[in-house]
Short mmCIF file of C-alpha atoms in Angstrom, two decimals:
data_model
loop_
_atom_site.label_atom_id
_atom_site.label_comp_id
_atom_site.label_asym_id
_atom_site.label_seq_id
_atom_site.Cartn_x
_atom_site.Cartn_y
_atom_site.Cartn_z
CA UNK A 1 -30.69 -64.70 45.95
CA UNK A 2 -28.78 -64.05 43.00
CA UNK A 3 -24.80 -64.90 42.35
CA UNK A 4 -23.10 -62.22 42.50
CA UNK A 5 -19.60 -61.26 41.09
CA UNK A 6 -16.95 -59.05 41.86
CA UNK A 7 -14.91 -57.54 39.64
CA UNK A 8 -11.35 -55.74 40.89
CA UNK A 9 -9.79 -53.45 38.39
CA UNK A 10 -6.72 -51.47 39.82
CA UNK A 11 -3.41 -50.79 38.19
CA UNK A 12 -1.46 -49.74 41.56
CA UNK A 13 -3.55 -52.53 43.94
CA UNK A 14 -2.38 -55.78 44.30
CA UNK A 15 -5.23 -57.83 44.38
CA UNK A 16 -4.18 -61.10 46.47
CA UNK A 17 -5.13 -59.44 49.60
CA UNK A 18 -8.90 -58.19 48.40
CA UNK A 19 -9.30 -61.61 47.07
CA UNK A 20 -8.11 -63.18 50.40
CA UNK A 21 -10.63 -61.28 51.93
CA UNK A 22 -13.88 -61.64 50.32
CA UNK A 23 -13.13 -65.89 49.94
CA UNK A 24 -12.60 -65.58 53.97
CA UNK A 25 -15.40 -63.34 54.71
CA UNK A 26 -18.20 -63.68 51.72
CA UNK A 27 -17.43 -66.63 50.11
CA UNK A 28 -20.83 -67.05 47.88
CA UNK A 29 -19.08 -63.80 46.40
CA UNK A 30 -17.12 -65.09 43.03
CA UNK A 31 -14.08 -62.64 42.78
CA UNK A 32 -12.64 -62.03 39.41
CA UNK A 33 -9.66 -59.70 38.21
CA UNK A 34 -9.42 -57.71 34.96
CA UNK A 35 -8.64 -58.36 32.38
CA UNK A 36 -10.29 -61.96 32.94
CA UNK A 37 -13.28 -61.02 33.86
CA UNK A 38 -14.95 -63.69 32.12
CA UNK A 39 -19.00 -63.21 30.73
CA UNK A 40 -19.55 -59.59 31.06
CA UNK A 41 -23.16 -60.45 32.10
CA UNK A 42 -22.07 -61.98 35.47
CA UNK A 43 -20.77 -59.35 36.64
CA UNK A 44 -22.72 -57.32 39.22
CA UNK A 45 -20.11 -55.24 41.21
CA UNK A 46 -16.54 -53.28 40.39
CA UNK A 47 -14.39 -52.51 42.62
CA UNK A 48 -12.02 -50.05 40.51
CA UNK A 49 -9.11 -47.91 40.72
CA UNK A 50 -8.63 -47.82 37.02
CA UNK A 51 -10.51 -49.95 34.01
CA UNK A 52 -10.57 -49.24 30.23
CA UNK A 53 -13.01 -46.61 28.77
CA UNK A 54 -15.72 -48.85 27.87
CA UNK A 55 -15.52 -52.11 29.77
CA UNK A 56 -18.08 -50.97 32.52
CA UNK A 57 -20.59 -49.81 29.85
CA UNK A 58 -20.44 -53.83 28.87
CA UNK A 59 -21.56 -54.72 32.47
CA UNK A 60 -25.47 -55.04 31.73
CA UNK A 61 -25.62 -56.42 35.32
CA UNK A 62 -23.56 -54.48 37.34
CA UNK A 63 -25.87 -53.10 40.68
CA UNK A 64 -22.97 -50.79 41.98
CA UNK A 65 -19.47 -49.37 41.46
CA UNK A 66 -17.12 -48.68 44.24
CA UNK A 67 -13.66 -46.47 43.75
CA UNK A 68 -10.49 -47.82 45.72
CA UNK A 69 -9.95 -44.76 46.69
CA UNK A 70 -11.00 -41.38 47.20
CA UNK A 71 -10.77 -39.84 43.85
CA UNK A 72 -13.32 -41.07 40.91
CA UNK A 73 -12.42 -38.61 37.95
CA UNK A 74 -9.99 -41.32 36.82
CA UNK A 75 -13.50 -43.27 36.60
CA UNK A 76 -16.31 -40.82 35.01
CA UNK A 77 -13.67 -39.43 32.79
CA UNK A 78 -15.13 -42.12 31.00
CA UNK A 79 -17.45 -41.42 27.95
CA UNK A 80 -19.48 -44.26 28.46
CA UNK A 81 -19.65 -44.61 32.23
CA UNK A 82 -22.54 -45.53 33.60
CA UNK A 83 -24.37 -42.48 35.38
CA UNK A 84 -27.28 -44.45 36.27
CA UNK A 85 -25.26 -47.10 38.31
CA UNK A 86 -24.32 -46.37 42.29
CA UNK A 87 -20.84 -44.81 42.57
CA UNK A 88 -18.92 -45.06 45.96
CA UNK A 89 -15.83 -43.28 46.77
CA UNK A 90 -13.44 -44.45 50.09
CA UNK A 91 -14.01 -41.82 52.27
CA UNK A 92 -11.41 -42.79 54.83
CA UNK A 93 -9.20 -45.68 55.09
CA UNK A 94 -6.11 -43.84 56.73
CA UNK A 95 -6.76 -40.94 53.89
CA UNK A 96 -7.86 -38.37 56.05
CA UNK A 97 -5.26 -38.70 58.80
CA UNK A 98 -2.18 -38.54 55.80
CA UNK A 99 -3.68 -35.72 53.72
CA UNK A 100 -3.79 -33.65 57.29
CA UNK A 101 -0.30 -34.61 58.05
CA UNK A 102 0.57 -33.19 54.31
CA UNK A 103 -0.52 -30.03 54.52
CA UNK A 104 0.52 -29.93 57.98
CA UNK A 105 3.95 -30.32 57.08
CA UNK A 106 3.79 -28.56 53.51
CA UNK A 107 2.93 -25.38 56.00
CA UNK A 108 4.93 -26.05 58.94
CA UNK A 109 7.97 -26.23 56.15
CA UNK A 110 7.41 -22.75 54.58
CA UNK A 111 6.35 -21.10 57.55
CA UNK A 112 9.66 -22.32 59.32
CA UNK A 113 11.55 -21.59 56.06
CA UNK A 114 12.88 -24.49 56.21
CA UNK A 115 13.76 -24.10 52.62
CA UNK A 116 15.82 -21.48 53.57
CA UNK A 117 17.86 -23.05 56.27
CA UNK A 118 18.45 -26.41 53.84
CA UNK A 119 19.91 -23.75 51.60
CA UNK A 120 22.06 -22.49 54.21
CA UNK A 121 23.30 -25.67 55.45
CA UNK A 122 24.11 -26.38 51.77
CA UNK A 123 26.33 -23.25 52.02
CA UNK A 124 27.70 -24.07 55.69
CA UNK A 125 25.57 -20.74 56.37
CA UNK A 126 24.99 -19.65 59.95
CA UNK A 127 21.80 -17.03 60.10
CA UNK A 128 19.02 -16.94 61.51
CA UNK A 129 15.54 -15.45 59.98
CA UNK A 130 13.49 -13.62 62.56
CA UNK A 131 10.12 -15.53 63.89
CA UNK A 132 6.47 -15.75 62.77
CA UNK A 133 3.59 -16.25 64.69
CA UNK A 134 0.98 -18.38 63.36
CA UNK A 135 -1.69 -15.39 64.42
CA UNK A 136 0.50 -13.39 61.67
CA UNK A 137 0.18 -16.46 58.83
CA UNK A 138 -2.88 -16.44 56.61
CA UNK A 139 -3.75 -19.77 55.36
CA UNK A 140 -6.65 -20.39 52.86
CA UNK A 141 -8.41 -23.99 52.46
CA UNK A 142 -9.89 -24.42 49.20
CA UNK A 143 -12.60 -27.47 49.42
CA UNK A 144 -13.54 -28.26 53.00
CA UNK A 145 -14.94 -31.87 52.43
CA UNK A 146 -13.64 -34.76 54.96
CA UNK A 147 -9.98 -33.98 54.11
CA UNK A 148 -10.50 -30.01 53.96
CA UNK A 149 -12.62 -29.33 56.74
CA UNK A 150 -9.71 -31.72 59.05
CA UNK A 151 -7.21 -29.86 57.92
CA UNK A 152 -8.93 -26.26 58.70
CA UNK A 153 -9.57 -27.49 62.09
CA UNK A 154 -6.12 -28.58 62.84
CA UNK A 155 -4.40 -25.33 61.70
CA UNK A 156 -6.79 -23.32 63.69
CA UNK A 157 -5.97 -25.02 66.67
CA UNK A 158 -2.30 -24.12 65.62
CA UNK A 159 -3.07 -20.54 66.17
CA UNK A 160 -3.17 -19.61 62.35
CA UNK A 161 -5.39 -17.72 60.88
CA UNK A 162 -7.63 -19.98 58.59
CA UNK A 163 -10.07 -19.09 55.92
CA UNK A 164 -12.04 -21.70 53.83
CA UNK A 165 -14.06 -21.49 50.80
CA UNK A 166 -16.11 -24.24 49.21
CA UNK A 167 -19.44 -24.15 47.38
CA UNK A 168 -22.05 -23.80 50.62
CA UNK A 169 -21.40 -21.90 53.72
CA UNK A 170 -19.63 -24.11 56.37
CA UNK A 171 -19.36 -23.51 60.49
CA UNK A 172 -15.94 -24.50 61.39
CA UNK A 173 -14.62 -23.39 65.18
CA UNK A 174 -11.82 -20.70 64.30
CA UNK A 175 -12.43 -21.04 60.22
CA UNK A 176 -13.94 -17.78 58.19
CA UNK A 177 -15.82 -19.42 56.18
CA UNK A 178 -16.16 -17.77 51.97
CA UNK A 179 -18.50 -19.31 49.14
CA UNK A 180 -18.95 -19.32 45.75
CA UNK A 181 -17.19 -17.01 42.96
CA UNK A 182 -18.25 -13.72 44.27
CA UNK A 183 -16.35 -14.13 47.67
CA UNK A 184 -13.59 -15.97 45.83
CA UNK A 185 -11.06 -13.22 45.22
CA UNK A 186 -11.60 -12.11 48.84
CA UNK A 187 -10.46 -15.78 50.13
CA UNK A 188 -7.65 -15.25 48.03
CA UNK A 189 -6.23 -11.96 48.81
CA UNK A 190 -6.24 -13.60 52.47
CA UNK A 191 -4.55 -16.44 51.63
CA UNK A 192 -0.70 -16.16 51.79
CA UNK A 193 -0.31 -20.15 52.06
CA UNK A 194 -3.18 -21.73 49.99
CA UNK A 195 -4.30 -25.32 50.61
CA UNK A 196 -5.95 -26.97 48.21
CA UNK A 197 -8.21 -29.94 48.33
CA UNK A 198 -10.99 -29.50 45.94
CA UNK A 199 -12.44 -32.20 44.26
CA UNK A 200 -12.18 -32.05 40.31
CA UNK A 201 -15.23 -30.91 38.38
CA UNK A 202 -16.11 -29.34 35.12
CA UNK A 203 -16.30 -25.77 37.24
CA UNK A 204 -12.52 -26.53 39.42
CA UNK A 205 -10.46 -27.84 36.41
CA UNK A 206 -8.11 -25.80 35.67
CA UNK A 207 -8.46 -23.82 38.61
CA UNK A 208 -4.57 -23.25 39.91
CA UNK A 209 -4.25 -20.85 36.86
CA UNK A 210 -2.33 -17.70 36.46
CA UNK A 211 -5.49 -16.08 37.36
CA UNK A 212 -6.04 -17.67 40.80
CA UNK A 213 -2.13 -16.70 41.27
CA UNK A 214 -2.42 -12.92 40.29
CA UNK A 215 -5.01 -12.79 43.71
CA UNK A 216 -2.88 -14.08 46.25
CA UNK A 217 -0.62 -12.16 48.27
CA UNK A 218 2.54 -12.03 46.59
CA UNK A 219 5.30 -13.97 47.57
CA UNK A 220 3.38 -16.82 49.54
CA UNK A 221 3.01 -20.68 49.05
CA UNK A 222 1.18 -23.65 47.49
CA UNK A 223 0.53 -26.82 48.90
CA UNK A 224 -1.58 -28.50 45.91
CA UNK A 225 -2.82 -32.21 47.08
CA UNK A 226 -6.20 -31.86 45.34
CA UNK A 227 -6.41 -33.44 41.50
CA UNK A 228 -3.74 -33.39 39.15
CA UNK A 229 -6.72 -31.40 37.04
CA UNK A 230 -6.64 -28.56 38.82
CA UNK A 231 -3.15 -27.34 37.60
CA UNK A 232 -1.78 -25.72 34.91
CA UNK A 233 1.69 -26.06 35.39
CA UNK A 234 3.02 -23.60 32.91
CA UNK A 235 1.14 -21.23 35.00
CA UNK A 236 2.60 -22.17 38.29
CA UNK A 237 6.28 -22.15 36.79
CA UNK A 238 5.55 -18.61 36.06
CA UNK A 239 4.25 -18.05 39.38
CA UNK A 240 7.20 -19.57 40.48
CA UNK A 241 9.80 -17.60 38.42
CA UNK A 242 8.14 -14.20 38.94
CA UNK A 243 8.30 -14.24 42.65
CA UNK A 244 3.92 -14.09 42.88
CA UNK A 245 4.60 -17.51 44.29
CA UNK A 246 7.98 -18.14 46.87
CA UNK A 247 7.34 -21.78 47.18
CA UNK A 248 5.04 -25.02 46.26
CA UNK A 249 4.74 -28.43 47.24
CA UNK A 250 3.16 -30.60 44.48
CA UNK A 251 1.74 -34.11 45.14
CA UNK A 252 -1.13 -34.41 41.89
CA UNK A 253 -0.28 -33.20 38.22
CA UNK A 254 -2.12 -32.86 35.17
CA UNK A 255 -0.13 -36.31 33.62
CA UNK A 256 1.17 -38.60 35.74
CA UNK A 257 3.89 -39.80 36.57
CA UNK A 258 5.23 -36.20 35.98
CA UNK A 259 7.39 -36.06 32.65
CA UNK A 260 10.75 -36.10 33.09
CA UNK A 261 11.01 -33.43 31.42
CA UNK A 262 8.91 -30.97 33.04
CA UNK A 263 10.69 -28.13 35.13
CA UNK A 264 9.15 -28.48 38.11
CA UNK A 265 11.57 -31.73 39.00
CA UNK A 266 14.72 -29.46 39.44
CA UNK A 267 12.71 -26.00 40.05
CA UNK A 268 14.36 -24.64 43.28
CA UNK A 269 10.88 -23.26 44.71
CA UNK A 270 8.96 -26.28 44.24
CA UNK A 271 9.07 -29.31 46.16
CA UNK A 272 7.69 -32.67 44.26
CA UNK A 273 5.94 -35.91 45.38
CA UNK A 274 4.32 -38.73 43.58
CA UNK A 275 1.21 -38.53 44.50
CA UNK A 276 1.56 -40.19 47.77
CA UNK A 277 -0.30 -37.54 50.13
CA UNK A 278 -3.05 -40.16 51.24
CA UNK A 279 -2.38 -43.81 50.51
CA UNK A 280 -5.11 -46.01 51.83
CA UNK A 281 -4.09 -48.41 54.59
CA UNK A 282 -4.00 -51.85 52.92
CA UNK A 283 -6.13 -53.13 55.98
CA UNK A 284 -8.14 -50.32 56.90
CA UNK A 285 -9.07 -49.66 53.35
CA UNK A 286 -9.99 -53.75 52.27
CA UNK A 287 -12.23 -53.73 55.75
CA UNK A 288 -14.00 -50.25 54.77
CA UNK A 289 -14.68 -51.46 51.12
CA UNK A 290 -15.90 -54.76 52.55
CA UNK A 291 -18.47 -53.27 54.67
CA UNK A 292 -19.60 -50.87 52.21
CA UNK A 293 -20.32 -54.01 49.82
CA UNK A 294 -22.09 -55.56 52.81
CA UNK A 295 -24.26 -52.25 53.59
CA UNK A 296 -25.11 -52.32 49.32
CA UNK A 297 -26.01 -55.80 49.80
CA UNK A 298 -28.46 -55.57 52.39
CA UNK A 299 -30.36 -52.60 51.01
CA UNK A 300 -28.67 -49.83 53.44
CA UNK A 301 -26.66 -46.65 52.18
CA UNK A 302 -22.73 -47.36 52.05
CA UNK A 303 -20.47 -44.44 53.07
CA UNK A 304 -19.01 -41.91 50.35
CA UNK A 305 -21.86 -42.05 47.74
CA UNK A 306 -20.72 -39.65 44.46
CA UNK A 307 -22.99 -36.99 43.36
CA UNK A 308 -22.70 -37.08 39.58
CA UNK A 309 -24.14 -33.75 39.38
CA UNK A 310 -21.49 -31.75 41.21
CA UNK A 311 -18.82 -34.55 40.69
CA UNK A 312 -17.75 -35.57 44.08
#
């Protein structure tokens, strides 16, 4: 059989502990990390977070590409990239657990108005706000993948009332279940806390536009851990200002890290993270990759393969 070679490419990974692994567990693997990535021409695998527009189009050799994580847009963003070469996104790893919890909380924290009482604390404030049941709370999942179809589930089971729209018709215990654009503005309208987790394609960019705002209850909330793509964030600060929006919790922007100047740092109705929703679990992550390179390497069908035609 053929040498093969590994190359890691990752500005937020350290490396030491993938390398660590594949010398303990496959070591007729040769593991190199960019930029040394010696002879282009040995190279027959990348494991990639992020890599320079170009350098995979010099891999003549490469058999398969695998993300470190669960986004690849950072990848085919890339004019040259390979679209005859095996992608493969992580489709767990600890991901699906933390983007749950996020949303979770990002709803739990509006629908408590929590907000409200840090406000009054701030203020030495005594008052209380009368209740909400969750049968009174409309919640709207936009994407139900892995991550959105979890997340559905677990709010249902909360008692709220959960709607979900994607691009085919999905059967999820509690979830109404919209597709496409002409059941899109219904979704919406029933949507007074909006979820989003849609993967970022040609059709989605963009998508968290003034537009999408204007069709949502008034007064409701955001909890955006999709793509940073998706945003327009002059859009949502207007949204913001005007009252169409009461609240948003922002872990993905459009650049990253956010600008220091940008309002939404110091916006009182927004609450800012840096992109930390779902980090994969350093462990859990380096075994999952490592048997997806095994499954590739004996001719069977890793996990989390990317459809280039519909981008995820």
């Amino acid at each position: 059989m053929a040498r093969r070679t590994i190359l890691f490419a990752s500005n937020i990974d350290d490396p030491a502990p993938w390398k660590a692994l594949f010398a303990r567990e496959r070591p007729d693997i040769e593991f190199r990390i960019w930029p040394d990535m010696g002879d282009p021409q040995d190279i027959t695998h990348a494991l990639i977070w992020r890599i320079p527009n170009g350098v995979l189009a010099l891999l003549k050799n490469l058999k398969a590409i695998f993300s470190l994580g669960a986004g690849i847009d950072q990848i085919i963003v890339d004019p040259e990239f390979p679209k005859d070469i095996p992608l493969f996104r992580l489709v767990d790893a600890g991901l699906r657990e933390q983007m749950t919890e996020y949303a979770l909380y990002g709803v739990l924290h509006w629908h408590r108005r929590m907000g409200d009482y840090a406000r009054q604390q701030g203020a030495a404030e005594w008052r209380m706000h009368p209740a909400v049941h969750p049968s009174q709370r409309l919640v709207g999942v936009m994407g139900l993948g892995v991550f959105g179809t979890d997340i559905a589930r677990k709010l249902a089971s909360m008692g709220f009332r959960v709607s979900g729209w994607s691009r085919t018709r999905k059967i999820i215990h509690g979830v109404d279940s919209f597709v496409g654009e002409k059941e899109f503005r219904t979704f919406l309208g029933q949507s007074e806390i909006l979820i989003n987790v849609l993967p970022l394609t040609s059709d989605t960019r963009g998508i968290l536009s003034s537009e999408l705002f204007a069709h949502l209850p008034g007064g409701g909330a955001l909890v955006h851990l999709g793509r940073g793509g998706h945003l327009v964030d002059s859009d949502l600060v207007a949204a913001l200002d005007e009252g169409q929006l009461d609240w948003a919790m922002l872990d993905v922007f459009p650049n990253e890290p956010l600008p220091r100047d940008s309002p939404l740092w110091a916006h009182p109705k927004a609450f800012v993270t840096p992109h930390v929703a779902a980090q994969p679990v350093s462990d859990a992550a380096e075994r999952l990759m490592l048997e997806n390179f095994n499954k590739f390497d004996r001719g069977e069908e890793p996990t989390g393969r990317v459809d280039l035609r519909v981008g995820y």
